[in-house]
PDB file of N, CA and C in Angstrom:
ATOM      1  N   UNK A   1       0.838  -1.170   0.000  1.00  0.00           N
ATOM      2  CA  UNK A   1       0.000   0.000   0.000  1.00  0.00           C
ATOM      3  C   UNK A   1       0.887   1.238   0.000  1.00  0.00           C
ATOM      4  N   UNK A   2       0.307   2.235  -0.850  1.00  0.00           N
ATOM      5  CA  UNK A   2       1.246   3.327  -0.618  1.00  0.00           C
ATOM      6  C   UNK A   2       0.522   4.630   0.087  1.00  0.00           C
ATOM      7  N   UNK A   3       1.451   5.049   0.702  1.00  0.00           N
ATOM      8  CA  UNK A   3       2.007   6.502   1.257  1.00  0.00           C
ATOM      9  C   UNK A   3       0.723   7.350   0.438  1.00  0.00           C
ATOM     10  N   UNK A   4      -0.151   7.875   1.205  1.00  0.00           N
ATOM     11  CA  UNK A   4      -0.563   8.883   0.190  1.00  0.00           C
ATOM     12  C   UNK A   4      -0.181  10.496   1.113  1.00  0.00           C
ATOM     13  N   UNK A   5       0.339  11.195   0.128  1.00  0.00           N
ATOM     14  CA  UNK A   5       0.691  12.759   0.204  1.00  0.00           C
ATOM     15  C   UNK A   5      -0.165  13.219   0.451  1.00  0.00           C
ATOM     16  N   UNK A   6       0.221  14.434   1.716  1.00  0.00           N
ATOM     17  CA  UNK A   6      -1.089  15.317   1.860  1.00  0.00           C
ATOM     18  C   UNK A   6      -1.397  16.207   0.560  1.00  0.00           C
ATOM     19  N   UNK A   7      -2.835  16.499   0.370  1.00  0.00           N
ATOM     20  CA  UNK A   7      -3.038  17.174  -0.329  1.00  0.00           C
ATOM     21  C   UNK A   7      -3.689  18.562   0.055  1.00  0.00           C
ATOM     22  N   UNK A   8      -4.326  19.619  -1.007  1.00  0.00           N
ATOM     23  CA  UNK A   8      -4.738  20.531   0.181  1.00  0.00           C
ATOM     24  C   UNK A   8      -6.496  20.397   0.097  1.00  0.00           C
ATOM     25  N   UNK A   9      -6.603  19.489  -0.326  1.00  0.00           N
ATOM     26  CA  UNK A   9      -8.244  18.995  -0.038  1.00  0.00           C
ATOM     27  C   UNK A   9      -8.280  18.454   1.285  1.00  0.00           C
ATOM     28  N   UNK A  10      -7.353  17.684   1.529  1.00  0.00           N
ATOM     29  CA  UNK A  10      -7.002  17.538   3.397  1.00  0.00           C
ATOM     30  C   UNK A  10      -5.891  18.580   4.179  1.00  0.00           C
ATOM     31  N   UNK A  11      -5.250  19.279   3.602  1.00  0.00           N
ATOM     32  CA  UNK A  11      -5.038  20.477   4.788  1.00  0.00           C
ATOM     33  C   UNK A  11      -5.626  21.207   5.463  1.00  0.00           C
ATOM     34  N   UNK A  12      -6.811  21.750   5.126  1.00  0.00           N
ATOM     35  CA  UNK A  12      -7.846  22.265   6.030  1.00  0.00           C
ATOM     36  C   UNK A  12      -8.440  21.461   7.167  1.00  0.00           C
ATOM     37  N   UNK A  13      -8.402  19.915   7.267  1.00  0.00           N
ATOM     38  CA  UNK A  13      -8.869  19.577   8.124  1.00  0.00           C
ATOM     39  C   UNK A  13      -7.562  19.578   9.646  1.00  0.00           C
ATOM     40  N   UNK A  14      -8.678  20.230  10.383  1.00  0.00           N
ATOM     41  CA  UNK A  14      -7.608  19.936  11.886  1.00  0.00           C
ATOM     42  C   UNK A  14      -8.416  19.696  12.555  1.00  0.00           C
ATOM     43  N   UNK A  15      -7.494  18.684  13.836  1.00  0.00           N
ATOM     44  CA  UNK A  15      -8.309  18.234  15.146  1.00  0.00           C
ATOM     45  C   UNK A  15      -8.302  18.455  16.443  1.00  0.00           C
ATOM     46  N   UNK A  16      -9.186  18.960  16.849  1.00  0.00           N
ATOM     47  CA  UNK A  16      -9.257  20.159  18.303  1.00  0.00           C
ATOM     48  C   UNK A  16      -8.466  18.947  19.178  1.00  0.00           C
ATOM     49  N   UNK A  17      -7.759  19.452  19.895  1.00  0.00           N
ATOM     50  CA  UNK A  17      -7.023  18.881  21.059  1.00  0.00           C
ATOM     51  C   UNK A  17      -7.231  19.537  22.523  1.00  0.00           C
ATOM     52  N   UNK A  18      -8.264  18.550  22.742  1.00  0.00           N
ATOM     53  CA  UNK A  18      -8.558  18.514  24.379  1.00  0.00           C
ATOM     54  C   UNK A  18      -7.701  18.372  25.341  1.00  0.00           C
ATOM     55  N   UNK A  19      -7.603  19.268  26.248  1.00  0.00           N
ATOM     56  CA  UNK A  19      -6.960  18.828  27.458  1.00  0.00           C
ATOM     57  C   UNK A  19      -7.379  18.012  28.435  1.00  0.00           C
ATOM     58  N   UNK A  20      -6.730  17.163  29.173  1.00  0.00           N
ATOM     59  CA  UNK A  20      -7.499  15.961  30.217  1.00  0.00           C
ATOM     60  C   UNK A  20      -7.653  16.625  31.371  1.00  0.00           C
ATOM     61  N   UNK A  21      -7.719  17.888  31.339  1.00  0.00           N
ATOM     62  CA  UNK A  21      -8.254  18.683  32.500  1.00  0.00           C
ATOM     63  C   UNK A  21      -9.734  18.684  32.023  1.00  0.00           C
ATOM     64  N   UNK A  22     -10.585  18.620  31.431  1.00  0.00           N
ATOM     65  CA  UNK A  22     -11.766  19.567  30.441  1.00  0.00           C
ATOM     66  C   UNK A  22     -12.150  17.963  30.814  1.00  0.00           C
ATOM     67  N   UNK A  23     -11.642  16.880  30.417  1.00  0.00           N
ATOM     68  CA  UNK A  23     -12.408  15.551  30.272  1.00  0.00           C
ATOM     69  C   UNK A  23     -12.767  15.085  32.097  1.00  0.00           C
ATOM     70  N   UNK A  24     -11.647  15.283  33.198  1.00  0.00           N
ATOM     71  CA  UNK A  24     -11.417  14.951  33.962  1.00  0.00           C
ATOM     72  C   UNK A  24     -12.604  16.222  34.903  1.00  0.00           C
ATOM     73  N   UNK A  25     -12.937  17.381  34.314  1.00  0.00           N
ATOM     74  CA  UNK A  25     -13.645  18.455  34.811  1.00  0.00           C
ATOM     75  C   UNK A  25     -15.591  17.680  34.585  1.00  0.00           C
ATOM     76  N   UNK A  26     -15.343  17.077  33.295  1.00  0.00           N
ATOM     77  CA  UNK A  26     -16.736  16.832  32.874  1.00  0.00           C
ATOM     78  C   UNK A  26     -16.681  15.462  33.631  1.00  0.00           C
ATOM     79  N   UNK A  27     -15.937  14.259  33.453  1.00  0.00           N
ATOM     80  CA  UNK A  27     -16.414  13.503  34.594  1.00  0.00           C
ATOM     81  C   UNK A  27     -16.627  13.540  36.065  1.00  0.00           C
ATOM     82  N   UNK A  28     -16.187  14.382  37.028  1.00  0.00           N
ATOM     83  CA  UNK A  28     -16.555  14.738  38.150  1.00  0.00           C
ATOM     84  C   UNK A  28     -17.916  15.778  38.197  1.00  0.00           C
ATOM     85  N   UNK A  29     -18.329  15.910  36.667  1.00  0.00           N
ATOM     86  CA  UNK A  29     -19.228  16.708  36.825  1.00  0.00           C
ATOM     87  C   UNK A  29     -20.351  15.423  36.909  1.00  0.00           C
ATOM     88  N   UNK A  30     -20.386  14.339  36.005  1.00  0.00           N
ATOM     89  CA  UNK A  30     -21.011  13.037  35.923  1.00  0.00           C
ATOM     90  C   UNK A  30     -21.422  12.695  37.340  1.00  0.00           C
ATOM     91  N   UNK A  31     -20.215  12.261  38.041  1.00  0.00           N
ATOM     92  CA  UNK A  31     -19.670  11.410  39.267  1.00  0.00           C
ATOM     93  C   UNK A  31     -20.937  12.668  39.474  1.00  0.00           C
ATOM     94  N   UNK A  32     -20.712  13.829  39.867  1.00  0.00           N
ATOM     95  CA  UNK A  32     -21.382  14.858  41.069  1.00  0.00           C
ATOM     96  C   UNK A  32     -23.340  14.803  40.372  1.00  0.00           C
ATOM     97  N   UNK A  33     -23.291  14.511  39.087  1.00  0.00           N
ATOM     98  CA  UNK A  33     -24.869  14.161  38.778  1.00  0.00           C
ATOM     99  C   UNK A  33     -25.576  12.955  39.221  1.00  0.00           C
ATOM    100  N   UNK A  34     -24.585  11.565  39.292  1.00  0.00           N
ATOM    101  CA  UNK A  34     -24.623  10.875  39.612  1.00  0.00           C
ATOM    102  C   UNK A  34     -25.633  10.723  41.011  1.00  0.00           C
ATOM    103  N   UNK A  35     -24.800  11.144  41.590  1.00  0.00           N
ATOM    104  CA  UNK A  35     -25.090  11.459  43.026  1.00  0.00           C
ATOM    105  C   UNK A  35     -26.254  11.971  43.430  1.00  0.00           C
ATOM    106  N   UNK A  36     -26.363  13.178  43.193  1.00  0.00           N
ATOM    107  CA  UNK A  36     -27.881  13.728  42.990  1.00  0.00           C
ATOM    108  C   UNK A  36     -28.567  13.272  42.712  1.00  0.00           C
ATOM    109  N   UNK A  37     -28.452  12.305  41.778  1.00  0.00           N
ATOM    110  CA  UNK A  37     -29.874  11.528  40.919  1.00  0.00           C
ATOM    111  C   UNK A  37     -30.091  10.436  41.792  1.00  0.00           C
ATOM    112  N   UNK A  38     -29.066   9.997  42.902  1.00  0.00           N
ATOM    113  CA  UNK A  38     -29.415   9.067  43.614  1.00  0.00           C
ATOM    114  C   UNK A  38     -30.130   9.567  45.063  1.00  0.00           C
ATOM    115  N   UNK A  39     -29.524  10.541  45.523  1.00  0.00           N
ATOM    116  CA  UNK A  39     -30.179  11.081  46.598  1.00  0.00           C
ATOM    117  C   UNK A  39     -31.550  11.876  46.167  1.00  0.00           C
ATOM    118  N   UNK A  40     -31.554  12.240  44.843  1.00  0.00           N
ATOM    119  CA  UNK A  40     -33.277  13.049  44.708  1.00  0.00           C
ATOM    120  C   UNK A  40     -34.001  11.762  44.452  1.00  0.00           C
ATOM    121  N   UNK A  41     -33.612  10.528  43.910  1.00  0.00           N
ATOM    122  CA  UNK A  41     -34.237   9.560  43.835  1.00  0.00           C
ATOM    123  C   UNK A  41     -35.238   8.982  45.828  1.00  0.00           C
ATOM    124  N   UNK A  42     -34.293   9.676  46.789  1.00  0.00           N
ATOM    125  CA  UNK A  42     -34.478   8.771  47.962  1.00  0.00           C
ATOM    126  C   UNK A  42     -36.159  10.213  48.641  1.00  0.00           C
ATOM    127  N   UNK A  43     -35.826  10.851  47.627  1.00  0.00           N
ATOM    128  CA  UNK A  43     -37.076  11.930  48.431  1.00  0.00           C
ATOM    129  C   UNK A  43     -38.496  12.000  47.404  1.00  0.00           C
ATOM    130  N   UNK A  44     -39.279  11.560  48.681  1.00  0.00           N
ATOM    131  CA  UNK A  44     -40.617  12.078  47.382  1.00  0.00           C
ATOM    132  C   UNK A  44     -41.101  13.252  46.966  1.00  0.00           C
ATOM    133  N   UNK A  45     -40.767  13.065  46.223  1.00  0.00           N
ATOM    134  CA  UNK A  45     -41.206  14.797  45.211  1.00  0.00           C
ATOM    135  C   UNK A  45     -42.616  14.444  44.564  1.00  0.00           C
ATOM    136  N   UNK A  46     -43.576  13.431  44.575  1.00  0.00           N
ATOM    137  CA  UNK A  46     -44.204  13.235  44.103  1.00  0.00           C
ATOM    138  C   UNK A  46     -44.414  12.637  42.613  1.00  0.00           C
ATOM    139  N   UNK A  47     -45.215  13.508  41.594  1.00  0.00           N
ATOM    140  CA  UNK A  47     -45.047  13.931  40.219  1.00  0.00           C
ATOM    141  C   UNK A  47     -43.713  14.322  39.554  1.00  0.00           C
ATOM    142  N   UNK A  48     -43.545  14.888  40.495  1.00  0.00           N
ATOM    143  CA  UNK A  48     -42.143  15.660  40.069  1.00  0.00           C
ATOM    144  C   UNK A  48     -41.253  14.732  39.960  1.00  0.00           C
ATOM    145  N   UNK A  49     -41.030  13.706  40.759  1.00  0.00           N
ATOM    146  CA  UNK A  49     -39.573  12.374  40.746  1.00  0.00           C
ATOM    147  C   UNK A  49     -39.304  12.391  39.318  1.00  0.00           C
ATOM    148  N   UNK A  50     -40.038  12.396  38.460  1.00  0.00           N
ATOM    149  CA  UNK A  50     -40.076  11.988  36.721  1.00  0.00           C
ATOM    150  C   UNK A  50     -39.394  12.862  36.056  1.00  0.00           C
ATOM    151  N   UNK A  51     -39.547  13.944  36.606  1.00  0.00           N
ATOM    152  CA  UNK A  51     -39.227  15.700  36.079  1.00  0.00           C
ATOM    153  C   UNK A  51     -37.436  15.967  36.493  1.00  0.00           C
ATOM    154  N   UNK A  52     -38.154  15.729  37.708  1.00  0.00           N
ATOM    155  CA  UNK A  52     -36.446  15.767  38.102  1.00  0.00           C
ATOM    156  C   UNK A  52     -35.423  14.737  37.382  1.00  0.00           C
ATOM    157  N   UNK A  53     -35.656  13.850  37.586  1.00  0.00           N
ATOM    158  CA  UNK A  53     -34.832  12.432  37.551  1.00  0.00           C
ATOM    159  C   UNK A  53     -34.291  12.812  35.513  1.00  0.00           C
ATOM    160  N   UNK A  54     -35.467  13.273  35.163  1.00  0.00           N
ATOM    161  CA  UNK A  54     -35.110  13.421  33.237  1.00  0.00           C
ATOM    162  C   UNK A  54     -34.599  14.570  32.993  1.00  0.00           C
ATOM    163  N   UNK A  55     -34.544  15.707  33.713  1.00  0.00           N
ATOM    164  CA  UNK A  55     -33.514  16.853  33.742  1.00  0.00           C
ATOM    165  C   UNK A  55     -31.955  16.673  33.800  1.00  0.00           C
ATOM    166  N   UNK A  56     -32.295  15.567  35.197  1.00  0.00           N
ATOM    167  CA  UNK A  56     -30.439  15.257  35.419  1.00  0.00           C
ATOM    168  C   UNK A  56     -30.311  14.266  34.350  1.00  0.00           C
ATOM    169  N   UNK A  57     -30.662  13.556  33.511  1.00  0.00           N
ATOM    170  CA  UNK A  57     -30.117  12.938  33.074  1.00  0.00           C
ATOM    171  C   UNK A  57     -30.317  13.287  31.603  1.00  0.00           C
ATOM    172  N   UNK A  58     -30.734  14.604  30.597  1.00  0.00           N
ATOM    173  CA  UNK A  58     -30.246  15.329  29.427  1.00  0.00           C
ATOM    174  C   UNK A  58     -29.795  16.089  29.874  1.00  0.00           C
ATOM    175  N   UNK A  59     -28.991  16.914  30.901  1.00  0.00           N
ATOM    176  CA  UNK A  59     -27.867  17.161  31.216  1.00  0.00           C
ATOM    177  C   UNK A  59     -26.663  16.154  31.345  1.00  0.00           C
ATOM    178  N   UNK A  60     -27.122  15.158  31.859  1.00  0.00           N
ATOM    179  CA  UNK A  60     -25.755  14.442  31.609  1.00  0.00           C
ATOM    180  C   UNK A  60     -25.568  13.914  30.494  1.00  0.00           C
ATOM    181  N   UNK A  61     -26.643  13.645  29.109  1.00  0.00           N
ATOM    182  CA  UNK A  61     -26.455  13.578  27.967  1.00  0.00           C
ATOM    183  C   UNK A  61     -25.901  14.703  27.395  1.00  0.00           C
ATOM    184  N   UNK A  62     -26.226  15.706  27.517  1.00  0.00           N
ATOM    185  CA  UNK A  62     -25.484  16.930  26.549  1.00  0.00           C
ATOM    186  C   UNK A  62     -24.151  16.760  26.920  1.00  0.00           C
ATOM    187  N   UNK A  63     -23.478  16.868  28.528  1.00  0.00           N
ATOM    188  CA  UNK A  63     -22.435  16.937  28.768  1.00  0.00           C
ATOM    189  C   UNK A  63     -21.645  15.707  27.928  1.00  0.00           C
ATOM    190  N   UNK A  64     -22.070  14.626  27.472  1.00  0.00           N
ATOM    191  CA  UNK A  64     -21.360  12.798  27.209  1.00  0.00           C
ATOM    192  C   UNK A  64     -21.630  13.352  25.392  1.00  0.00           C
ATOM    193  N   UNK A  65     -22.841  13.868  25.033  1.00  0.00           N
ATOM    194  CA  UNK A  65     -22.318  14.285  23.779  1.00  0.00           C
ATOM    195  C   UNK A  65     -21.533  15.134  23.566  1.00  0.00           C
ATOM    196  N   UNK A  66     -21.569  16.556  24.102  1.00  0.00           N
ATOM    197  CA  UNK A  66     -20.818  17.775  23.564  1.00  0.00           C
ATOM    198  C   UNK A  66     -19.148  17.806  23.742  1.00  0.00           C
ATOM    199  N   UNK A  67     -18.999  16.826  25.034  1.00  0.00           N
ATOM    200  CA  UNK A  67     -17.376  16.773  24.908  1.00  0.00           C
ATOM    201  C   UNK A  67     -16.922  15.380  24.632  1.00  0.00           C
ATOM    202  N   UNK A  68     -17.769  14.231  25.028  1.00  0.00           N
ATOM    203  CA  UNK A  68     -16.865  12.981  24.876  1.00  0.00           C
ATOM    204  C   UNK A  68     -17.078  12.944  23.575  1.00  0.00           C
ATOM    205  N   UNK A  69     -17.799  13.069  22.924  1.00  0.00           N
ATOM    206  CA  UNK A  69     -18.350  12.761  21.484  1.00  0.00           C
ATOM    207  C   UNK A  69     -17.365  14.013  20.388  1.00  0.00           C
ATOM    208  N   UNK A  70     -17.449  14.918  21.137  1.00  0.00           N
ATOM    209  CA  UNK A  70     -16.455  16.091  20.338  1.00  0.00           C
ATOM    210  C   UNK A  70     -17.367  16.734  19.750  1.00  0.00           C
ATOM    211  N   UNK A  71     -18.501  17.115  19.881  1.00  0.00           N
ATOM    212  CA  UNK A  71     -19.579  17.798  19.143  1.00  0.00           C
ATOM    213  C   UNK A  71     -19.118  19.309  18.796  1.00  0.00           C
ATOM    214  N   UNK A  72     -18.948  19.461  20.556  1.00  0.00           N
ATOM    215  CA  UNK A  72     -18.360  21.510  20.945  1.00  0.00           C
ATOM    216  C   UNK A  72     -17.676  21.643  19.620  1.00  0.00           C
ATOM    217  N   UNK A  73     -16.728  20.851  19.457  1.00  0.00           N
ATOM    218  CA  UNK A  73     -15.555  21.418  18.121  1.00  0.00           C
ATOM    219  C   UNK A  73     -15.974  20.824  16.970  1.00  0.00           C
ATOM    220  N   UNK A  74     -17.167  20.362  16.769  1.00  0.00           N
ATOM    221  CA  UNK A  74     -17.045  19.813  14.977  1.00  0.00           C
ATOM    222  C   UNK A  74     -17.979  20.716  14.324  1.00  0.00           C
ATOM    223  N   UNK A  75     -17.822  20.340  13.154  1.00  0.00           N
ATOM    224  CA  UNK A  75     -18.233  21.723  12.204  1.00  0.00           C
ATOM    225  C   UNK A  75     -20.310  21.515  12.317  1.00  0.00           C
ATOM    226  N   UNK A  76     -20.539  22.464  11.133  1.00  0.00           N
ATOM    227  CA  UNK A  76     -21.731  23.106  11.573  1.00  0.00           C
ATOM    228  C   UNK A  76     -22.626  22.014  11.143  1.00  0.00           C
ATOM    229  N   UNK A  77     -22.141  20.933  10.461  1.00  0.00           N
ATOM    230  CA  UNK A  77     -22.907  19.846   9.328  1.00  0.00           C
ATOM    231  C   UNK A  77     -23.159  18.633   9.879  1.00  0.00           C
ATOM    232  N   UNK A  78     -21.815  18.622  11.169  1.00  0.00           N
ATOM    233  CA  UNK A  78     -21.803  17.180  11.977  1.00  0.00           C
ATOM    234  C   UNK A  78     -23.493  17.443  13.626  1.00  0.00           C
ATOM    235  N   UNK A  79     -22.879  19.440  13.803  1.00  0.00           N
ATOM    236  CA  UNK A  79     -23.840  19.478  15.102  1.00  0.00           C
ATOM    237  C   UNK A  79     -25.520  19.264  14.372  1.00  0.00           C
ATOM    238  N   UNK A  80     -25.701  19.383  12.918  1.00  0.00           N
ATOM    239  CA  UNK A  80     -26.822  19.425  12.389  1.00  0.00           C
ATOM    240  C   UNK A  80     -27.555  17.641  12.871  1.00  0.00           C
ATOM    241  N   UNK A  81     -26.367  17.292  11.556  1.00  0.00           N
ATOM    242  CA  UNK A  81     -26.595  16.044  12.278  1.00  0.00           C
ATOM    243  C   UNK A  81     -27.479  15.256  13.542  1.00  0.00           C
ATOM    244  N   UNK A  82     -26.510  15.682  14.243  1.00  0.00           N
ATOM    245  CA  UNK A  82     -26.604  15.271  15.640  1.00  0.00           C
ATOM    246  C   UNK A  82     -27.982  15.085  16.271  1.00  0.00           C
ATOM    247  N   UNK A  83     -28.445  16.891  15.612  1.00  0.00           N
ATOM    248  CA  UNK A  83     -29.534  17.763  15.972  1.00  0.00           C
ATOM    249  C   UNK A  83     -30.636  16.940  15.867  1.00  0.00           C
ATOM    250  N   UNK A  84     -30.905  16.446  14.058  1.00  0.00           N
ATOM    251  CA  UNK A  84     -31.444  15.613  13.682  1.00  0.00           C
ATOM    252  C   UNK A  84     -31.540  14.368  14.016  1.00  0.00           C
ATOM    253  N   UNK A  85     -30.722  13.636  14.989  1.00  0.00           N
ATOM    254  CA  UNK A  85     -30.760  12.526  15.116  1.00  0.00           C
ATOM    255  C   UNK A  85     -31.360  12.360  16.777  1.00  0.00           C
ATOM    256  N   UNK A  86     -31.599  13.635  17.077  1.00  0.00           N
ATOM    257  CA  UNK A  86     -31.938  13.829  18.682  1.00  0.00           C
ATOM    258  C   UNK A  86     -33.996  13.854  18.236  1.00  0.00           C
ATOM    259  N   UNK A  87     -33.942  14.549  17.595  1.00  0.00           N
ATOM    260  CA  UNK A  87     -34.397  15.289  16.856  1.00  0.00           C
ATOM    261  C   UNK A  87     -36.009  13.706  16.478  1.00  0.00           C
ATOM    262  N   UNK A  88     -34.890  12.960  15.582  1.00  0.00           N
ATOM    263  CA  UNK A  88     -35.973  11.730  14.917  1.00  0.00           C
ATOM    264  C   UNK A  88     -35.672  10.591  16.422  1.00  0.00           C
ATOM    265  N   UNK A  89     -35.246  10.718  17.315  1.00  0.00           N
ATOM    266  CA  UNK A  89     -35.561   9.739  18.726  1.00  0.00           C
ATOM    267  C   UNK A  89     -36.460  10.436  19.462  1.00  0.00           C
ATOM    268  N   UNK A  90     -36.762  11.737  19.301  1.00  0.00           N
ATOM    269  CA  UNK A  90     -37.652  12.669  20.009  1.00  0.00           C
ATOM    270  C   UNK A  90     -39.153  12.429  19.357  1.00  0.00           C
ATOM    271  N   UNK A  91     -38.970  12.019  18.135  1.00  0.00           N
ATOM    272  CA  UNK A  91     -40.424  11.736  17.196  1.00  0.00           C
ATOM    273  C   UNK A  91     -40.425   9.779  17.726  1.00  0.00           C
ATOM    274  N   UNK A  92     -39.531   9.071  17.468  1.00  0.00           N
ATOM    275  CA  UNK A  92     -39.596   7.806  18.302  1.00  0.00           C
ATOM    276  C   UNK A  92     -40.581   7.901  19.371  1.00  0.00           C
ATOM    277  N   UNK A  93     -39.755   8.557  20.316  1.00  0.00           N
ATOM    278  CA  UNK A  93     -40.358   8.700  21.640  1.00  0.00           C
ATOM    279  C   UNK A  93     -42.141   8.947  21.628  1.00  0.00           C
ATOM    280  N   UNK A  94     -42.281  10.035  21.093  1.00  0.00           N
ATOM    281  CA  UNK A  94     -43.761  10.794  20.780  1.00  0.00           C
ATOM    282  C   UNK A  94     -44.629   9.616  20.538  1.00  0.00           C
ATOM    283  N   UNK A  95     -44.323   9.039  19.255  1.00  0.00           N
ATOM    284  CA  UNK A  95     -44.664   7.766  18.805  1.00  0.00           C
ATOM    285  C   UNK A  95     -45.373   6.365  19.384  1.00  0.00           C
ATOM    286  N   UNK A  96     -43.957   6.133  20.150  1.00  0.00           N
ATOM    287  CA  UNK A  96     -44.667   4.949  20.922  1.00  0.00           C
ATOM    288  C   UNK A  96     -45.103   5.691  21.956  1.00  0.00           C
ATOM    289  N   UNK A  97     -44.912   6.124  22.135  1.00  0.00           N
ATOM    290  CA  UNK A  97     -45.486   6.817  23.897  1.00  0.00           C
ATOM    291  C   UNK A  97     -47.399   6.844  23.593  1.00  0.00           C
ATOM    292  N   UNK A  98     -47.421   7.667  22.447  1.00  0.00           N
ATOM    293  CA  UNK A  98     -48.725   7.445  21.939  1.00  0.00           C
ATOM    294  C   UNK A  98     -49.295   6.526  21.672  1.00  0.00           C
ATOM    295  N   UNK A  99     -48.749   5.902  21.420  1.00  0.00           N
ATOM    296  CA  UNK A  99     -49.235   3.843  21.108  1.00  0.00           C
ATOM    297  C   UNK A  99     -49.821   2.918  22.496  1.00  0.00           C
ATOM    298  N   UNK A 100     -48.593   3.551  23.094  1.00  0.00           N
ATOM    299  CA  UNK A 100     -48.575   2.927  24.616  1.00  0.00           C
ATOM    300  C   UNK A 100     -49.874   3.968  25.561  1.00  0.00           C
ATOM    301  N   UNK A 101     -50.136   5.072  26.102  1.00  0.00           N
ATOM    302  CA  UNK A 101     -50.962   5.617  26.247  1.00  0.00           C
ATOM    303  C   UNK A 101     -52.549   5.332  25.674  1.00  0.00           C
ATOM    304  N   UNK A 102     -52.516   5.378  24.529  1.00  0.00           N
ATOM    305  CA  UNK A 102     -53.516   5.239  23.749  1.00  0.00           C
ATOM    306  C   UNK A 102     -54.682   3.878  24.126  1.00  0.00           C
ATOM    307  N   UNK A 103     -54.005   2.479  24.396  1.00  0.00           N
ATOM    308  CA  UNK A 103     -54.190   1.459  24.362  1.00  0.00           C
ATOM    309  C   UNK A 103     -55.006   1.193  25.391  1.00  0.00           C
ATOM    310  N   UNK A 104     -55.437   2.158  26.401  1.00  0.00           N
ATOM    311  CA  UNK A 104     -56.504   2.122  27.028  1.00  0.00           C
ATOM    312  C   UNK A 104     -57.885   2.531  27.019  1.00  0.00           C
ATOM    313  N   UNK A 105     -57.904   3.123  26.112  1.00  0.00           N
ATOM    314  CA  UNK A 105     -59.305   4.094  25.477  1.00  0.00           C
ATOM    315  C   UNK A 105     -59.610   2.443  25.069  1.00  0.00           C
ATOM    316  N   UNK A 106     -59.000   2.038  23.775  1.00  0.00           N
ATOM    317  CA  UNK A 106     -59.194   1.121  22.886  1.00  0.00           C
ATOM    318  C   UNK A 106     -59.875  -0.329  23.520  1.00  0.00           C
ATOM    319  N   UNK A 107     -60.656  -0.216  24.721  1.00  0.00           N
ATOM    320  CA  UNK A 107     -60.848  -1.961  25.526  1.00  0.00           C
ATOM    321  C   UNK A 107     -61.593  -2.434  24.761  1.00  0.00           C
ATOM    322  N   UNK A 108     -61.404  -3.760  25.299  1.00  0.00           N
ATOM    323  CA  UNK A 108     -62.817  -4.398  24.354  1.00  0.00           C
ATOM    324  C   UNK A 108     -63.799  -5.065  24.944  1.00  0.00           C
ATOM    325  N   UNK A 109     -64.860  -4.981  24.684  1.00  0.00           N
ATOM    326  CA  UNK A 109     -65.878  -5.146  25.863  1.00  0.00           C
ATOM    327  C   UNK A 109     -66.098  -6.438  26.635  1.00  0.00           C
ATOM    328  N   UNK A 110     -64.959  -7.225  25.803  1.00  0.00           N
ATOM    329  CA  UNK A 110     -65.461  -8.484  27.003  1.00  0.00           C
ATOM    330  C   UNK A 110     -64.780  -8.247  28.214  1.00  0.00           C
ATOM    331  N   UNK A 111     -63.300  -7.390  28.196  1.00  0.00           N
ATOM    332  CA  UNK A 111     -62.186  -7.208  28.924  1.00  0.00           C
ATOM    333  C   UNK A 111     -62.777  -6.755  30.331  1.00  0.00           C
TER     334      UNK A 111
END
């Protein structure tokens, strides 16, 4: 196999270089969500347990996409992406949720 030469169709590309301070900052931020989600888990909030409990945890998704994933630094086509792909699990969700909900109107009268 050979050697291929840079060209300048690939010189423009560069790759952000993280420091393991920034990675080591966002996992203690994890570790410290972690935590919370276990101790708000031990109190009744009622209604709210659901509310809470799914806050801390698309915060800890944004944080596991935007830096472990490298989102913060990729260009405008990859965060589109992304967007979209949050985006069509968010229509997933809607989806069955409606399916699942729904299925009680629907009895049948011998039931």
């Amino acid at each position: 196999m050979a050697a291929h030469a840079p060209t300048e169709d690939h010189a423009d590309h560069t790759h952000h270089v993280v420091p393991l301070s920034v990675y080591f900052m966002v996992y203690a931020a994890l570790l410290v969500l972690l935590v919370v989600t276990y101790l708000v888990s031990k109190i009744e909030l009622g209604p709210f347990n659901i509310v809470v409990a799914m806050t801390i945890a698309v915060i800890k998704m944004v944080l596991i996409v935007l830096f472990f994933m490298h989102i913060r630094w990729s260009s405008l086509m990859v965060r589109y992406f992304a967007g979209a792909a949050l985006f069509w699990l968010g229509i997933l969700f809607v989806l069955t949720l409606n399916d699942y909900f729904s299925r009680l109107w629907m009895r049948l009268p011998n039931t």
